[in-house]
């Protein structure tokens, strides 16, 4: 049995077409819910909207200001997750976020990618690789996390960084590309 494009989007690195298998309708639902969340000022109502959008969230999940995602249902967050204004999670693939994670303003978590060669790229197919963020992680303002990255427990990603590869637990990474500048910060 052949996989649908929706199923392929969840398999690391497999090309799929984002305009098939109901994916445009799913993105439209997520856009609407993201808009409602971004413009909601009632805490309880906002929490309920987030729970409808995300694959997993709870009463401690907080999104501040404008928020955007592709699908929402591919995002799972642990206890006390906070994302500041202008947060973007392009969740074509799974995004798994642990407990007590703080994310600064203007941060993008991007699971989606495109082939490098022009011939394949202009078939408009894409791939997705999961992003995993451990417990007690702090991601500073204006950070970009690329497809396939895992950020270990207790890590800090400095503002303005571009995270292209895995971040070890209990480290500080900064720069473009982000690199370790401090280790064992939680000993």
XYZ file of N, CA and C in Angstrom:
561
model
N 0.832 -1.184 0.000
C 0.000 0.000 0.000
C 0.875 1.246 0.000
N 0.601 2.171 -0.878
C 1.371 3.408 -0.987
C 0.994 4.366 0.137
N 1.984 5.087 0.616
C 1.746 6.090 1.645
C 1.101 7.328 1.039
N 0.218 7.962 1.796
C -0.333 9.247 1.359
C 0.710 10.326 1.606
N 0.535 11.482 0.979
C 1.452 12.597 1.224
C 1.385 13.036 2.679
N 0.206 12.950 3.292
C 0.074 13.281 4.712
C 0.958 12.348 5.550
N 0.955 11.051 5.229
C 1.790 10.088 5.961
C 3.275 10.314 5.680
N 3.615 10.612 4.431
C 5.009 10.860 4.075
C 5.572 12.063 4.832
N 4.730 13.073 5.092
C 5.219 14.276 5.767
C 5.707 13.966 7.178
N 5.253 12.862 7.739
C 5.664 12.499 9.090
C 6.835 11.541 9.118
N 7.313 11.129 7.945
C 8.448 10.217 7.861
C 9.676 11.039 7.495
N 10.642 11.032 8.371
C 11.815 11.881 8.249
C 12.447 11.838 6.864
N 12.448 12.983 6.209
C 13.169 13.157 4.964
C 12.468 12.686 3.705
N 11.301 12.075 3.787
C 10.616 11.556 2.610
C 9.886 12.700 1.887
N 10.070 12.794 0.571
C 9.410 13.858 -0.193
C 7.903 13.618 -0.267
N 7.147 14.712 -0.165
C 5.693 14.670 -0.301
C 5.250 15.986 -0.924
N 4.032 16.007 -1.440
C 3.488 17.234 -2.015
C 2.504 17.850 -1.022
N 2.743 19.090 -0.578
C 1.909 19.706 0.452
C 0.508 20.107 -0.008
N 0.203 19.915 -1.288
C -1.124 20.290 -1.785
C -2.020 19.077 -2.030
N -1.651 17.917 -1.476
C -2.440 16.698 -1.647
C -3.032 16.229 -0.320
N -3.942 15.266 -0.421
C -4.458 14.513 0.726
C -5.054 15.369 1.833
N -5.694 16.469 1.466
C -6.354 17.300 2.469
C -5.431 18.219 3.246
N -4.139 18.231 2.932
C -3.209 19.076 3.670
C -3.547 20.570 3.550
N -3.959 21.077 2.379
C -4.353 22.499 2.336
C -5.515 22.825 3.281
N -6.479 21.911 3.385
C -7.604 22.131 4.310
C -7.122 22.134 5.754
N -6.202 21.238 6.077
C -5.646 21.191 7.429
C -4.923 22.503 7.758
N -4.167 23.033 6.788
C -3.466 24.306 7.014
C -4.451 25.451 7.192
N -5.561 25.415 6.480
C -6.580 26.463 6.626
C -7.185 26.449 8.033
N -7.454 25.264 8.549
C -7.979 25.148 9.918
C -6.956 25.711 10.907
N -5.683 25.351 10.733
C -4.627 25.837 11.635
C -4.473 27.353 11.549
N -4.567 27.910 10.339
C -4.481 29.372 10.170
C -5.583 30.071 10.936
N -6.798 29.525 10.825
C -7.938 30.128 11.513
C -7.759 30.068 13.030
N -7.391 28.901 13.548
C -7.179 28.767 14.987
C -6.004 29.631 15.466
N -4.928 29.685 14.683
C -3.779 30.530 15.039
C -4.193 31.993 15.112
N -5.015 32.426 14.166
C -5.522 33.803 14.170
C -6.371 34.069 15.413
N -7.248 33.133 15.737
C -8.098 33.294 16.923
C -7.247 33.339 18.193
N -6.253 32.482 18.293
C -5.355 32.473 19.453
C -4.615 33.798 19.560
N -4.096 34.284 18.436
C -3.317 35.518 18.424
C -4.139 36.734 18.829
N -5.442 36.663 18.649
C -6.299 37.815 18.927
C -7.216 37.613 20.130
N -6.970 36.576 20.911
C -7.812 36.274 22.069
C -7.185 36.862 23.337
N -8.001 37.547 24.131
C -7.505 38.150 25.363
C -8.058 37.477 26.612
N -8.942 36.505 26.448
C -9.480 35.761 27.573
C -8.610 34.520 27.785
N -7.970 34.427 28.959
C -7.002 33.353 29.212
C -7.602 31.963 29.029
N -8.767 31.709 29.596
C -9.364 30.370 29.505
C -9.760 30.025 28.066
N -10.359 30.987 27.377
C -10.738 30.764 25.976
C -9.502 30.493 25.120
N -8.431 31.260 25.359
C -7.191 31.068 24.612
C -6.613 29.672 24.870
N -6.631 29.244 26.120
C -6.138 27.909 26.475
C -6.915 26.830 25.734
N -8.219 26.973 25.677
C -9.049 25.982 24.977
C -8.746 25.968 23.478
N -8.513 27.124 22.882
C -8.152 27.192 21.460
C -6.815 26.492 21.203
N -5.847 26.731 22.097
C -4.537 26.085 21.955
C -4.677 24.570 22.043
N -5.490 24.098 22.979
C -5.706 22.648 23.118
C -6.361 22.066 21.867
N -7.221 22.832 21.221
C -7.834 22.358 19.968
C -6.820 22.303 18.834
N -5.880 23.238 18.827
C -4.906 23.334 17.745
C -3.771 22.317 17.896
N -3.177 22.241 19.072
C -1.999 21.405 19.277
C -2.381 19.936 19.442
N -1.446 19.060 19.097
C -1.628 17.645 19.334
C -1.672 17.331 20.811
N -0.901 18.091 21.610
C -0.919 17.942 23.069
C -0.537 19.271 23.693
N -1.375 19.740 24.600
C -1.138 20.956 25.379
C -1.997 20.856 26.627
N -1.746 21.739 27.589
C -2.579 21.731 28.791
C -2.813 23.159 29.277
N -3.359 23.293 30.466
C -3.708 24.613 30.996
C -2.498 25.485 31.284
N -1.285 24.906 31.287
C -0.080 25.701 31.545
C 0.593 26.173 30.265
N 0.038 25.844 29.112
C 0.604 26.261 27.831
C 0.261 27.722 27.578
N 1.270 28.523 27.202
C 1.037 29.949 26.960
C 1.691 30.387 25.655
N 0.898 31.026 24.807
C 1.386 31.646 23.577
C 1.082 33.133 23.700
N 2.121 33.952 23.642
C 1.959 35.385 23.820
C 1.971 36.082 22.463
N 0.997 36.922 22.200
C 0.996 37.689 20.954
C 0.721 36.827 19.744
N 1.196 37.273 18.591
C 0.935 36.568 17.340
C 1.634 35.214 17.322
N 0.907 34.218 16.784
C 1.435 32.864 16.654
C 0.985 32.307 15.318
N 1.854 31.485 14.686
C 1.510 30.848 13.427
C 2.087 29.443 13.400
N 1.328 28.511 12.844
C 1.839 27.164 12.590
C 1.202 26.637 11.308
N 1.769 25.546 10.779
C 1.222 24.936 9.566
C -0.007 24.090 9.856
N 0.097 23.179 10.833
C -0.965 22.211 11.080
C -1.438 22.188 12.528
N -0.548 22.373 13.456
C -0.902 22.353 14.874
C -0.928 20.964 15.461
N -1.568 20.031 14.785
C -1.704 18.684 15.348
C -0.385 17.936 15.438
N 0.665 18.436 14.790
C 1.991 17.814 14.883
C 2.822 18.373 16.044
N 2.242 19.286 16.833
C 2.952 19.936 17.938
C 2.489 19.341 19.260
N 3.440 18.848 20.052
C 3.125 18.421 21.416
C 4.038 19.181 22.364
N 3.436 19.714 23.432
C 4.211 20.475 24.410
C 3.950 19.930 25.805
N 4.986 20.020 26.645
C 4.876 19.581 28.025
C 4.324 20.670 28.921
N 4.482 20.473 30.210
C 3.989 21.419 31.218
C 4.765 22.735 31.141
N 4.048 23.831 31.374
C 4.645 25.167 31.479
C 5.458 25.567 30.248
N 4.879 25.338 29.066
C 5.493 25.802 27.820
C 5.080 27.245 27.582
N 6.058 28.096 27.247
C 5.792 29.508 26.965
C 6.497 29.903 25.681
N 5.735 30.506 24.752
C 6.317 31.047 23.528
C 5.893 32.500 23.412
N 6.873 33.381 23.254
C 6.608 34.806 23.202
C 6.117 35.229 21.820
N 5.940 36.528 21.630
C 5.302 37.106 20.444
C 5.976 36.697 19.144
N 5.152 36.565 18.125
C 5.588 36.255 16.757
C 6.264 34.892 16.647
N 5.766 33.923 17.403
C 6.280 32.569 17.329
C 5.763 31.861 16.092
N 6.652 31.116 15.440
C 6.294 30.353 14.250
C 6.779 28.919 14.433
N 5.862 27.972 14.284
C 6.232 26.557 14.301
C 5.707 25.945 13.005
N 6.618 25.716 12.061
C 6.245 25.082 10.801
C 6.312 23.577 11.029
N 5.169 23.035 11.429
C 5.078 21.647 11.907
C 4.609 20.680 10.828
N 5.300 20.680 9.690
C 5.010 19.672 8.666
C 5.400 18.301 9.197
N 6.410 18.261 10.029
C 6.809 17.070 10.758
C 6.525 17.286 12.235
N 6.807 16.279 13.036
C 6.536 16.346 14.473
C 7.447 17.372 15.162
N 6.848 18.132 16.078
C 7.589 19.030 16.965
C 7.227 18.620 18.383
N 8.220 18.141 19.111
C 8.010 17.655 20.475
C 8.794 18.547 21.418
N 8.083 19.180 22.346
C 8.687 20.137 23.269
C 8.417 19.663 24.688
N 9.468 19.646 25.511
C 9.379 19.141 26.875
C 8.744 20.113 27.851
N 8.957 19.828 29.139
C 8.416 20.634 30.228
C 9.299 21.853 30.500
N 8.674 22.930 30.962
C 9.367 24.150 31.394
C 10.273 24.718 30.306
N 9.739 24.841 29.103
C 10.483 25.410 27.976
C 10.003 26.839 27.758
N 10.971 27.754 27.628
C 10.681 29.158 27.349
C 11.293 29.520 25.998
N 10.466 30.135 25.148
C 10.923 30.543 23.822
C 10.664 32.029 23.657
N 11.698 32.778 23.289
C 11.616 34.225 23.141
C 10.853 34.649 21.894
N 10.739 35.969 21.689
C 9.998 36.488 20.546
C 10.709 36.231 19.216
N 9.911 36.151 18.165
C 10.409 36.041 16.786
C 11.224 34.771 16.546
N 10.814 33.679 17.166
C 11.509 32.402 16.992
C 10.749 31.544 15.988
N 11.493 30.857 15.127
C 10.911 29.935 14.161
C 11.491 28.544 14.363
N 10.596 27.574 14.524
C 10.960 26.161 14.537
C 10.461 25.600 13.208
N 11.373 25.151 12.361
C 11.009 24.798 10.985
C 11.361 23.350 10.676
N 10.332 22.482 10.603
C 10.579 21.079 10.249
C 10.634 20.868 8.743
N 10.142 21.814 7.975
C 10.037 21.657 6.520
C 11.329 22.052 5.815
N 11.618 21.327 4.739
C 12.758 21.652 3.886
C 12.437 21.307 2.439
N 13.311 21.731 1.562
C 13.115 21.498 0.130
C 14.395 20.936 -0.467
N 14.282 20.141 -1.530
C 15.468 19.589 -2.180
C 16.398 20.696 -2.663
N 17.687 20.411 -2.672
C 18.656 21.405 -3.111
C 18.689 21.561 -4.627
N 18.513 20.463 -5.364
C 18.611 20.566 -6.822
C 17.348 21.206 -7.398
N 17.543 22.119 -8.343
C 16.434 22.921 -8.875
C 15.357 22.068 -9.541
N 15.754 21.034 -10.262
C 14.776 20.211 -10.976
C 13.767 19.601 -10.011
N 14.260 19.018 -8.915
C 13.365 18.413 -7.928
C 12.641 19.481 -7.121
N 13.349 20.543 -6.769
C 12.752 21.601 -5.942
C 11.511 22.185 -6.614
N 11.548 22.336 -7.915
C 10.420 22.962 -8.603
C 9.324 21.992 -9.018
N 9.337 20.797 -8.407
C 8.144 19.947 -8.424
C 7.244 20.374 -7.264
N 7.782 21.279 -6.422
C 7.122 21.821 -5.219
C 6.903 20.762 -4.145
N 7.637 19.653 -4.259
C 7.617 18.681 -3.170
C 8.528 19.199 -2.059
N 8.272 18.734 -0.860
C 9.107 19.100 0.275
C 9.290 17.878 1.152
N 10.135 18.043 2.176
C 10.320 16.982 3.157
C 10.188 17.600 4.539
N 10.021 16.769 5.527
C 9.969 17.248 6.909
C 10.825 16.345 7.780
N 11.528 16.960 8.722
C 12.298 16.224 9.720
C 11.892 16.769 11.078
N 11.710 15.901 12.059
C 11.193 16.329 13.358
C 12.159 17.235 14.122
N 11.596 18.053 14.980
C 12.363 18.863 15.934
C 11.953 18.405 17.321
N 12.959 18.168 18.169
C 12.712 17.764 19.545
C 13.442 18.721 20.475
N 12.711 19.237 21.454
C 13.285 20.149 22.435
C 13.051 19.530 23.806
N 14.129 19.345 24.571
C 14.049 18.702 25.877
C 13.419 19.583 26.940
N 13.513 19.144 28.182
C 12.979 19.874 29.328
C 13.889 21.035 29.719
N 13.278 22.088 30.268
C 13.984 23.235 30.853
C 14.946 23.896 29.874
N 14.513 24.026 28.633
C 15.296 24.688 27.585
C 14.838 26.137 27.477
N 15.788 27.025 27.225
C 15.487 28.431 26.973
C 16.029 28.779 25.600
N 15.162 29.280 24.747
C 15.544 29.709 23.406
C 15.331 31.211 23.334
N 16.401 31.955 23.090
C 16.347 33.415 23.061
C 15.650 33.958 21.822
N 15.524 35.268 21.776
C 14.825 35.967 20.696
C 15.502 35.755 19.344
N 14.685 35.754 18.297
C 15.152 35.746 16.906
C 15.989 34.522 16.541
N 15.629 33.368 17.084
C 16.340 32.120 16.798
C 15.602 31.365 15.705
N 16.364 30.678 14.845
C 15.825 29.784 13.829
C 16.358 28.386 14.111
N 15.439 27.425 14.282
C 15.818 26.020 14.475
C 15.414 25.266 13.208
N 16.386 24.613 12.578
C 16.166 23.953 11.287
C 15.696 22.509 11.444
N 15.219 21.901 10.337
C 14.681 20.536 10.380
C 15.653 19.523 10.956
N 15.107 18.592 11.753
C 15.877 17.464 12.247
C 16.686 17.720 13.505
N 16.584 18.903 14.081
C 17.407 19.267 15.240
C 16.778 18.766 16.537
N 17.633 18.301 17.450
C 17.250 17.984 18.820
C 18.030 18.912 19.740
N 17.318 19.545 20.671
C 17.954 20.407 21.671
C 17.821 19.700 23.015
N 18.957 19.403 23.654
C 18.980 18.609 24.880
C 18.462 19.348 26.101
N 18.115 18.585 27.122
C 17.600 19.126 28.380
C 18.526 20.203 28.940
N 17.922 21.266 29.462
C 18.673 22.294 30.161
C 19.521 23.198 29.297
N 19.437 23.075 27.978
C 20.263 23.885 27.085
C 19.704 25.302 26.952
N 20.588 26.217 26.537
C 20.219 27.602 26.238
C 20.696 27.907 24.827
N 19.790 28.471 24.018
C 20.144 28.908 22.672
C 20.117 30.426 22.682
N 21.272 31.043 22.465
C 21.394 32.496 22.520
C 20.649 33.187 21.395
N 20.172 34.393 21.677
C 19.402 35.180 20.716
C 20.109 35.322 19.376
N 19.320 35.252 18.312
C 19.819 35.427 16.955
C 20.506 34.218 16.359
N 20.546 33.121 17.072
C 21.256 31.930 16.588
C 20.470 31.201 15.510
N 21.204 30.499 14.656
C 20.632 29.598 13.665
C 21.113 28.197 14.028
N 20.178 27.368 14.473
C 20.529 26.038 14.981
C 20.385 25.036 13.840
N 21.527 24.549 13.356
C 21.566 23.653 12.201
C 21.834 22.204 12.574
N 22.290 21.981 13.823
C 22.589 20.609 14.259
C 22.209 20.473 15.729
N 22.215 19.237 16.216
C 21.787 18.952 17.584
C 22.581 19.759 18.607
N 21.877 20.133 19.686
C 22.468 20.884 20.792
C 22.558 19.944 21.995
N 23.765 19.723 22.532
C 23.889 18.840 23.694
C 23.173 19.417 24.918
N 22.761 18.547 25.811
C 22.135 18.964 27.069
C 23.102 19.832 27.864
N 22.551 20.746 28.657
C 23.315 21.553 29.616
C 24.421 22.388 28.976
N 24.167 22.879 27.763
C 25.143 23.739 27.088
C 24.483 25.058 26.690
N 25.330 26.029 26.360
C 24.882 27.273 25.745
C 25.433 27.276 24.324
N 24.556 27.515 23.346
C 24.993 27.645 21.954
C 24.608 29.027 21.454
N 25.463 29.599 20.611
C 25.187 30.900 20.001
C 25.780 30.916 18.602
N 25.260 31.827 17.781
C 25.863 32.097 16.484
C 25.129 31.514 15.311
N 25.742 31.744 14.129
C 25.215 31.256 12.867
C 26.373 30.656 12.070
N 26.451 29.327 12.064
C 25.601 28.362 12.742
C 25.901 28.336 14.242
N 24.894 27.940 15.015
C 25.052 27.894 16.466
C 26.122 26.881 16.842
N 26.964 27.264 17.812
C 28.001 26.358 18.307
C 28.106 26.505 19.823
N 28.581 25.464 20.458
C 28.685 25.439 21.914
C 29.728 26.444 22.378
N 29.332 27.312 23.325
C 30.269 28.254 23.922
C 30.439 28.023 25.423
N 29.544 27.225 26.000
C 29.625 26.917 27.430
C 29.023 25.544 27.653
N 29.684 24.745 28.505
C 29.208 23.398 28.816
C 28.900 23.276 30.295
N 28.174 22.228 30.627
C 27.877 21.882 32.025
C 27.273 23.044 32.809
N 26.336 23.735 32.210
C 25.785 24.933 32.863
C 24.851 24.611 34.022
N 24.423 23.373 34.138
C 23.469 23.011 35.182
C 24.066 22.105 36.250
N 25.410 22.045 36.335
C 26.057 21.218 37.370
C 26.028 21.928 38.700
